[in-house]
Coordinates of C-alpha atoms in Angstrom, one line a residue:
Chain A
M229 CA -55.2 -17.1 -59.9
R230 CA -56.0 -16.5 -56.7
F231 CA -54.5 -14.5 -53.3
A232 CA -54.7 -13.4 -50.8
A233 CA -51.9 -12.3 -47.7
T234 CA -52.3 -10.5 -44.1
L235 CA -49.3 -9.3 -44.7
F236 CA -51.0 -6.4 -47.3
A237 CA -54.1 -6.7 -45.2
N238 CA -56.5 -8.6 -47.3
V239 CA -54.9 -8.3 -50.7
D240 CA -57.5 -11.2 -52.8
F241 CA -57.3 -11.1 -56.7
S242 CA -58.1 -13.1 -59.0
L243 CA -57.2 -12.7 -62.8
G244 CA -58.8 -14.7 -65.9
N245 CA -57.7 -14.9 -69.7
G246 CA -57.3 -11.2 -70.9
E247 CA -56.8 -9.5 -67.5
M248 CA -54.4 -7.6 -66.1
L249 CA -53.7 -5.9 -62.9
V250 CA -51.5 -3.1 -61.8
V251 CA -50.5 -2.8 -58.4
T252 CA -49.6 0.7 -57.4
G253 CA -48.2 1.9 -54.5
A254 CA -45.8 3.8 -52.0
N255 CA -41.9 2.5 -52.3
G256 CA -41.7 -0.5 -49.3
S257 CA -45.7 -0.9 -49.5
G258 CA -44.7 -4.6 -50.7
K259 CA -45.3 -4.1 -54.7
T260 CA -42.6 -6.8 -55.2
T261 CA -43.1 -8.8 -52.3
L262 CA -46.3 -9.4 -53.9
L263 CA -45.0 -9.7 -57.7
R264 CA -42.7 -12.5 -56.1
I265 CA -45.5 -14.5 -54.7
A266 CA -47.5 -14.4 -57.8
S267 CA -44.7 -15.8 -59.9
G268 CA -43.8 -18.5 -56.7
L269 CA -41.0 -16.9 -55.9
S270 CA -41.4 -16.3 -52.3
H271 CA -44.4 -18.1 -50.2
A272 CA -47.0 -15.5 -48.6
A273 CA -47.1 -15.8 -44.7
H274 CA -50.5 -16.4 -44.9
G275 CA -53.5 -17.3 -47.9
A276 CA -52.6 -19.2 -50.6
L277 CA -51.6 -18.8 -54.7
K278 CA -53.4 -20.3 -57.3
W279 CA -53.3 -21.7 -60.6
R280 CA -55.8 -22.5 -62.6
G281 CA -57.5 -23.0 -59.8
I282 CA -55.3 -25.2 -58.0
A283 CA -53.8 -24.0 -55.3
V284 CA -49.9 -24.2 -56.0
A285 CA -46.5 -23.8 -53.6
P286 CA -43.7 -21.5 -54.8
F287 CA -41.8 -22.9 -57.6
D288 CA -44.2 -25.6 -58.9
A289 CA -43.4 -26.9 -61.8
E290 CA -47.0 -26.3 -63.6
L291 CA -46.8 -22.5 -62.6
R292 CA -43.3 -22.4 -63.6
A293 CA -44.0 -23.5 -66.7
S294 CA -46.0 -21.0 -66.9
V295 CA -44.7 -17.8 -65.3
L296 CA -42.3 -15.1 -67.0
Y297 CA -41.4 -12.8 -64.4
I298 CA -38.9 -9.9 -65.0
G299 CA -37.9 -8.3 -61.8
H300 CA -35.7 -5.6 -60.8
A301 CA -32.4 -7.1 -61.3
T302 CA -32.1 -7.6 -65.4
A303 CA -30.4 -11.1 -65.1
L304 CA -27.8 -10.0 -67.7
K305 CA -23.9 -11.4 -67.5
D306 CA -22.0 -8.7 -68.1
E307 CA -19.6 -10.7 -70.3
F308 CA -22.1 -11.9 -72.8
T309 CA -23.2 -9.8 -75.8
A310 CA -27.5 -8.4 -75.9
E311 CA -27.5 -11.7 -78.2
E312 CA -25.6 -14.1 -76.1
N313 CA -27.8 -13.0 -73.1
L314 CA -31.0 -13.0 -74.8
L315 CA -30.2 -16.6 -76.6
A316 CA -29.1 -18.2 -72.6
L317 CA -32.1 -16.7 -71.2
S318 CA -34.8 -17.6 -73.6
S319 CA -33.1 -21.0 -74.3
L320 CA -33.3 -21.2 -70.1
H321 CA -37.0 -20.7 -70.1
G322 CA -37.3 -23.9 -73.3
A323 CA -38.5 -20.8 -75.7
P324 CA -38.6 -22.3 -78.8
G325 CA -37.1 -19.2 -80.7
G326 CA -33.6 -20.2 -78.9
E327 CA -32.3 -19.3 -82.4
R328 CA -30.4 -16.2 -83.6
A329 CA -33.2 -15.1 -86.0
A330 CA -34.9 -14.6 -83.2
V331 CA -33.2 -13.2 -80.8
R332 CA -32.5 -10.7 -83.6
E333 CA -36.1 -9.7 -84.1
A334 CA -36.7 -9.0 -80.3
L335 CA -33.0 -6.8 -80.4
G336 CA -34.8 -5.3 -83.8
A337 CA -38.3 -4.8 -81.9
W338 CA -36.6 -2.8 -79.3
S339 CA -33.8 -1.0 -81.4
L340 CA -31.0 -2.3 -80.2
D341 CA -29.9 -3.8 -83.3
R342 CA -26.6 -1.8 -82.8
Q343 CA -26.0 -2.8 -79.7
S344 CA -26.5 -6.7 -80.6
R345 CA -22.9 -7.7 -80.2
L346 CA -21.7 -5.5 -77.9
P347 CA -20.9 -7.1 -74.5
A348 CA -23.9 -5.7 -71.7
R349 CA -21.9 -4.5 -69.6
V350 CA -20.7 -1.4 -71.4
L351 CA -24.7 -1.0 -72.1
S352 CA -26.5 2.0 -70.6
Q353 CA -29.0 1.2 -67.5
G354 CA -31.7 1.8 -70.4
Q355 CA -30.4 -0.4 -73.2
R356 CA -29.6 -3.3 -69.6
R357 CA -33.5 -2.7 -69.7
R358 CA -34.5 -3.4 -72.9
I359 CA -32.6 -6.1 -73.5
A360 CA -34.5 -7.9 -70.5
L361 CA -37.7 -6.6 -71.6
A362 CA -36.7 -8.6 -74.8
R363 CA -37.7 -11.9 -73.5
L364 CA -41.1 -10.8 -73.7
N365 CA -40.8 -11.0 -77.4
L366 CA -38.6 -14.2 -77.5
I367 CA -40.7 -16.3 -74.5
R368 CA -44.3 -17.7 -74.6
R369 CA -46.2 -17.3 -70.9
P370 CA -49.7 -17.1 -70.3
L371 CA -48.7 -15.3 -66.8
W372 CA -46.4 -12.0 -67.2
V373 CA -45.4 -10.8 -63.1
L374 CA -43.3 -7.7 -64.5
D375 CA -42.3 -5.3 -61.8
E376 CA -42.1 -1.6 -62.7
P377 CA -41.2 -2.8 -66.3
A378 CA -41.5 1.1 -67.4
S379 CA -38.7 2.1 -65.3
A380 CA -35.0 4.1 -66.8
I381 CA -36.7 3.5 -70.8
D382 CA -38.0 6.5 -72.7
A383 CA -41.2 7.0 -74.3
A384 CA -40.9 5.0 -77.4
D385 CA -40.2 2.4 -75.7
V386 CA -42.7 2.5 -73.5
A387 CA -45.4 2.7 -76.2
Q388 CA -43.5 -0.5 -77.4
L389 CA -44.2 -2.1 -74.1
E390 CA -47.3 -1.5 -73.9
R391 CA -48.1 -3.2 -77.5
L392 CA -46.6 -5.8 -75.9
I393 CA -48.8 -6.3 -73.0
A394 CA -51.8 -5.5 -75.5
S395 CA -51.3 -8.2 -77.5
H396 CA -50.4 -10.4 -74.8
L397 CA -53.9 -9.5 -73.2
S398 CA -55.5 -9.6 -76.4
T399 CA -54.5 -13.6 -76.9
G400 CA -55.5 -14.1 -73.7
G401 CA -52.2 -13.7 -72.1
I402 CA -52.7 -12.7 -67.9
A403 CA -50.2 -9.9 -66.6
V404 CA -49.7 -8.4 -63.3
I405 CA -47.3 -5.4 -63.2
A406 CA -46.4 -3.0 -60.4
T407 CA -45.3 0.3 -62.3
H408 CA -45.9 4.2 -61.5
H409 CA -46.3 4.6 -65.1
D410 CA -49.7 5.2 -66.0
L411 CA -49.5 2.6 -68.7
A412 CA -52.2 3.1 -71.7
I413 CA -53.2 -0.4 -72.7
H414 CA -56.0 0.5 -74.8
G415 CA -58.8 -2.6 -74.3
A416 CA -57.5 -4.0 -71.7
R417 CA -59.6 -5.2 -68.9
K418 CA -57.2 -3.8 -66.2
R419 CA -57.9 -4.2 -62.7
M420 CA -56.1 -1.3 -59.8
L421 CA -54.8 -2.6 -57.0
R422 CA -53.1 -0.3 -53.8
L423 CA -51.4 -1.0 -51.4
S424 CA -50.7 1.4 -48.7
Chain B
M298 CA -49.8 -15.2 -82.3
T299 CA -52.3 -18.2 -81.1
P300 CA -54.5 -17.9 -78.1
F301 CA -53.5 -19.4 -74.9
D302 CA -55.5 -22.5 -73.9
A303 CA -56.6 -21.7 -70.8
V304 CA -56.1 -25.4 -69.4
A305 CA -53.4 -27.3 -71.2
P306 CA -50.1 -26.6 -69.7
S307 CA -48.4 -23.4 -72.4
A308 CA -44.9 -25.2 -72.4
P309 CA -43.6 -28.2 -72.4
S310 CA -42.3 -30.3 -69.5
A311 CA -38.5 -29.6 -69.3
G312 CA -36.2 -32.4 -69.8
A313 CA -33.3 -32.6 -66.9
W314 CA -30.5 -33.6 -69.2
E315 CA -31.1 -30.7 -71.3
G316 CA -31.2 -28.2 -68.0
V317 CA -27.4 -30.0 -67.2
A318 CA -26.2 -29.0 -70.7
W319 CA -28.2 -25.6 -70.5
A320 CA -26.1 -24.8 -66.7
L321 CA -22.9 -26.6 -68.3
A322 CA -22.5 -24.8 -71.4
R323 CA -23.4 -21.3 -69.9
D324 CA -21.1 -21.1 -66.8
L325 CA -17.9 -22.8 -69.0
R326 CA -18.6 -20.3 -71.6
L327 CA -18.7 -17.3 -68.8
A328 CA -15.8 -19.3 -67.6
L329 CA -13.4 -18.9 -71.1
R330 CA -14.5 -15.0 -70.9
S331 CA -13.1 -14.5 -67.2
K332 CA -9.6 -16.6 -67.3
A333 CA -8.5 -14.4 -64.9
E334 CA -10.1 -16.4 -62.2
I335 CA -9.1 -19.8 -63.6
G336 CA -5.5 -18.8 -63.5
V337 CA -5.7 -16.8 -59.9
Q338 CA -6.8 -20.3 -58.4
L339 CA -4.4 -22.0 -60.2
L340 CA -1.8 -19.8 -58.8
F341 CA -2.9 -20.0 -55.8
Y342 CA -2.6 -24.3 -55.5
V343 CA 1.3 -23.6 -56.8
I344 CA 2.2 -20.9 -54.4
V345 CA -0.1 -22.6 -51.7
V346 CA 2.0 -26.1 -52.4
S347 CA 6.0 -24.6 -53.6
L348 CA 6.0 -22.2 -50.2
F349 CA 6.3 -25.5 -48.3
P350 CA 9.3 -26.7 -49.2
L351 CA 10.8 -23.3 -48.6
G352 CA 9.6 -23.3 -45.0
V353 CA 9.9 -27.2 -43.8
G354 CA 13.8 -27.3 -45.3
P355 CA 14.9 -29.5 -48.7
E356 CA 15.4 -32.5 -46.5
P357 CA 14.0 -35.3 -48.8
A358 CA 12.6 -37.7 -46.3
L359 CA 10.6 -35.1 -44.5
L360 CA 9.0 -34.1 -48.4
R361 CA 8.3 -36.9 -49.4
A362 CA 5.9 -38.3 -46.6
L363 CA 4.8 -34.4 -46.1
G364 CA 4.2 -34.3 -49.6
P365 CA 0.4 -36.4 -50.1
G366 CA -0.8 -34.1 -47.4
V367 CA 0.5 -30.7 -48.1
L368 CA -1.4 -31.2 -52.0
W369 CA -4.6 -32.4 -51.0
V370 CA -4.6 -29.8 -48.4
A371 CA -3.7 -27.0 -51.1
A372 CA -6.4 -28.4 -53.1
L373 CA -8.7 -27.7 -50.5
L374 CA -8.3 -24.5 -50.0
A375 CA -8.4 -23.8 -53.9
S376 CA -11.6 -25.3 -54.0
L377 CA -12.8 -23.2 -51.2
L378 CA -11.1 -19.9 -52.6
S379 CA -13.4 -20.8 -56.1
L380 CA -16.7 -21.5 -54.2
P381 CA -18.4 -18.2 -53.9
R382 CA -17.9 -18.1 -57.5
I383 CA -20.4 -20.7 -58.3
F384 CA -23.9 -18.6 -57.1
T385 CA -22.5 -15.2 -55.6
A386 CA -22.9 -13.6 -59.2
D387 CA -26.1 -14.8 -61.1
F388 CA -27.6 -14.2 -57.3
S389 CA -26.9 -10.3 -57.8
D390 CA -27.4 -10.0 -61.0
G391 CA -31.0 -11.8 -61.1
T392 CA -30.2 -15.0 -63.2
L393 CA -30.6 -17.0 -60.3
E394 CA -34.5 -16.1 -59.9
Q395 CA -34.8 -16.8 -63.5
I396 CA -32.6 -20.4 -63.0
A397 CA -34.9 -21.1 -60.0
L398 CA -38.0 -20.4 -62.3
S399 CA -37.1 -22.4 -65.4
P400 CA -39.2 -25.3 -66.5
Y401 CA -35.9 -27.8 -66.0
P402 CA -35.8 -29.5 -62.9
L403 CA -33.5 -26.7 -60.2
P404 CA -31.4 -29.6 -59.3
A405 CA -30.5 -30.3 -62.8
L406 CA -29.1 -27.0 -63.3
I407 CA -27.1 -26.6 -60.3
S408 CA -25.5 -30.1 -61.4
G409 CA -24.4 -28.6 -64.9
K410 CA -23.5 -25.6 -63.1
I411 CA -21.3 -28.1 -60.5
A412 CA -20.0 -29.7 -63.3
A413 CA -18.7 -26.5 -65.2
H414 CA -17.2 -25.7 -61.9
W415 CA -15.4 -28.6 -61.5
L416 CA -14.1 -28.9 -65.2
T417 CA -13.1 -24.9 -64.9
T418 CA -11.1 -25.1 -61.2
G419 CA -10.9 -28.9 -59.9
L420 CA -9.8 -30.6 -63.0
P421 CA -6.4 -28.0 -63.9
L422 CA -5.5 -28.9 -60.2
V423 CA -5.7 -32.7 -60.6
V424 CA -3.8 -31.8 -64.2
M425 CA -1.0 -29.7 -62.4
S426 CA -0.8 -31.8 -59.3
P427 CA 2.0 -34.9 -60.7
L428 CA 4.5 -32.2 -61.8
L429 CA 3.8 -30.4 -58.1
G430 CA 4.1 -33.8 -56.5
I431 CA 8.0 -33.9 -58.6
Q432 CA 9.1 -31.0 -56.0
F433 CA 8.1 -33.8 -52.6
G434 CA 10.1 -36.4 -54.5
L435 CA 7.1 -38.9 -55.0
S436 CA 7.4 -41.1 -57.2
G437 CA 6.1 -42.1 -60.4
N438 CA 3.4 -44.7 -58.7
E439 CA 3.0 -42.4 -56.0
L440 CA 2.6 -39.3 -58.3
S441 CA -0.3 -41.5 -60.6
I442 CA -2.4 -42.3 -57.1
L443 CA -2.5 -38.6 -56.3
A444 CA -3.6 -37.5 -59.5
V445 CA -6.2 -40.8 -59.7
G446 CA -7.2 -39.5 -56.3
L447 CA -8.0 -36.3 -57.0
L448 CA -9.9 -36.8 -59.7
V449 CA -12.2 -39.2 -58.0
G450 CA -12.0 -36.3 -54.8
T451 CA -12.3 -32.8 -56.6
P452 CA -15.0 -33.1 -57.8
T453 CA -16.5 -34.0 -54.4
L454 CA -15.6 -30.8 -53.4
S455 CA -16.6 -29.0 -55.3
L456 CA -20.2 -30.5 -55.1
L457 CA -19.9 -30.3 -51.3
G458 CA -18.6 -26.8 -51.8
A459 CA -21.8 -25.8 -53.6
I460 CA -24.1 -26.9 -50.8
G461 CA -22.2 -24.7 -48.8
A462 CA -22.0 -22.1 -51.4
A463 CA -25.4 -21.8 -51.7
L464 CA -26.2 -21.7 -47.7
T465 CA -24.5 -19.0 -47.7
I466 CA -25.7 -16.8 -50.8
G467 CA -26.4 -13.6 -49.3
L468 CA -24.8 -13.3 -46.5
R469 CA -22.8 -10.6 -46.0
A470 CA -19.6 -12.8 -44.0
G471 CA -20.3 -15.2 -46.4
G472 CA -17.0 -16.3 -47.2
G473 CA -15.5 -17.4 -43.8
L474 CA -18.8 -18.7 -42.9
L475 CA -18.3 -21.0 -46.6
A476 CA -14.9 -22.4 -44.7
L477 CA -16.2 -22.9 -41.3
L478 CA -19.3 -24.3 -42.7
I479 CA -17.3 -26.8 -45.6
L480 CA -13.8 -27.5 -44.1
P481 CA -15.1 -30.1 -41.9
L482 CA -16.9 -32.0 -44.8
Y483 CA -13.5 -31.9 -46.8
A484 CA -11.7 -33.5 -44.0
P485 CA -12.6 -36.9 -45.2
V486 CA -11.6 -36.7 -48.8
L487 CA -8.2 -35.3 -47.1
I488 CA -7.8 -38.7 -45.2
F489 CA -9.0 -40.6 -47.7
G490 CA -7.1 -39.1 -50.6
A491 CA -4.1 -38.4 -48.5
G492 CA -4.3 -42.1 -47.2
A493 CA -4.3 -43.8 -50.8
V494 CA -0.7 -42.1 -51.3
D495 CA 0.7 -43.4 -48.0
A496 CA -0.7 -46.2 -48.6
V497 CA 1.1 -47.2 -52.0
R498 CA 4.6 -45.4 -50.3
A499 CA 4.1 -48.3 -47.5
G500 CA 3.5 -50.9 -50.1
F501 CA 0.0 -51.5 -50.2
S502 CA -2.6 -50.8 -52.1
A503 CA -5.1 -47.9 -52.9
S504 CA -7.4 -49.6 -53.8
A505 CA -10.1 -49.5 -50.7
Q506 CA -9.0 -45.4 -49.9
L507 CA -10.1 -44.8 -53.8
S508 CA -13.0 -47.0 -53.7
L509 CA -13.7 -45.2 -50.5
L510 CA -13.5 -41.9 -52.2
G511 CA -15.7 -43.4 -55.3
A512 CA -18.8 -44.0 -52.7
G513 CA -18.4 -40.5 -51.1
L514 CA -18.2 -38.8 -55.1
L515 CA -21.4 -41.5 -55.8
V516 CA -23.3 -39.9 -52.9
A517 CA -22.2 -36.2 -53.4
I518 CA -23.6 -36.2 -57.1
V519 CA -26.5 -37.8 -55.9
G520 CA -27.5 -35.3 -52.8
A521 CA -25.6 -32.5 -53.6
P522 CA -27.7 -31.2 -56.4
I523 CA -31.2 -31.7 -54.3
A524 CA -29.3 -29.5 -51.3
C525 CA -28.2 -27.2 -53.2
A526 CA -31.5 -26.7 -54.4
A527 CA -33.4 -26.3 -51.4
A528 CA -30.5 -24.0 -50.4
V529 CA -31.2 -22.0 -53.1
R530 CA -34.8 -21.4 -53.0
I531 CA -34.7 -20.7 -49.5
A532 CA -32.2 -18.1 -50.3
L533 CA -34.7 -16.2 -53.3
D534 CA -37.6 -16.6 -50.5

């Protein structure tokens, strides 16, 4: 993937299999904008986004089939239970694990077993974020774009997130992550990008 | 886990009909969880229609003449009332981003959403309308043409309205702007819908008006989801 935009004063990076990019910077420095461009949600004022060496427009079908984007908004429906929310989101992305068993397992991995039958409306901010992150366990995509994934979750869950990212990278996945937390990903080919 | 192949696409290309089914099933499920919203819209329809006989007086000939128009205008307004629901909630909780990034074609997903919107807001109006038509002294034949007209016309209202709803996603004064955008587009549906009942009362066949409503519906089915998809992508950009 290659990306350049004058908005961030000539940001240009490319990531190969197993590589991750950590985007840091002050609030309002454009981290979210950069991530939205990288996931194909927004278009860059200047420059191009390339996926597998080919320039792609926002919402390109090939990119859509390859990217898993988890933004600030959790995409949870208050009316649905944790389990229903995950079922709906994973089947929306054509995940083969759209079955209940896979969803239960993912919720268990984020220690949400007891909350699986509760409507999302009664869950706390941290629990909602963990449900959103459980999509990482369910939807298999080579490119992860994560916007502040470690916000509102506690240390044990950050460790779980780090393990998931490490395993994603070790199987040849790519990750672009905006974060304030210092994620400890062992053995990762990590690049840093500081937006100012 | 098997490693990702560096070249081959990672996810199978997703079919349009599965996308329609996903959105339809999810939105119907959501609507059933919040039945109050459906009830409010239906009650609004009943009350607006019932206010007219109270306002213009109980003159039977006048009510019969006004009936089809009143029922159609009320259906338009009731439809307008429910339009923001199609996209607003999904936009503010981030679901719309996920929908737009789904491997399913976006127009297919939006078609499913619009179908669910019609089933939960348009169809109840159609079912309720013959009952309300009796208040205006419409004959059996007129009532059936009214219901058929609404059955063909209300999906068009949902489809056209969805374009307006998609164009006003995230706008602060969205509701008012939506009405200004959409009501002129609703005018032809109103003219042919109410006209069909008038034709029957005058002793003519309503087939011309109903055919035009049907043609309008077909055009809207093809065009509206594509227009909505473009508007949603602009809203997210």
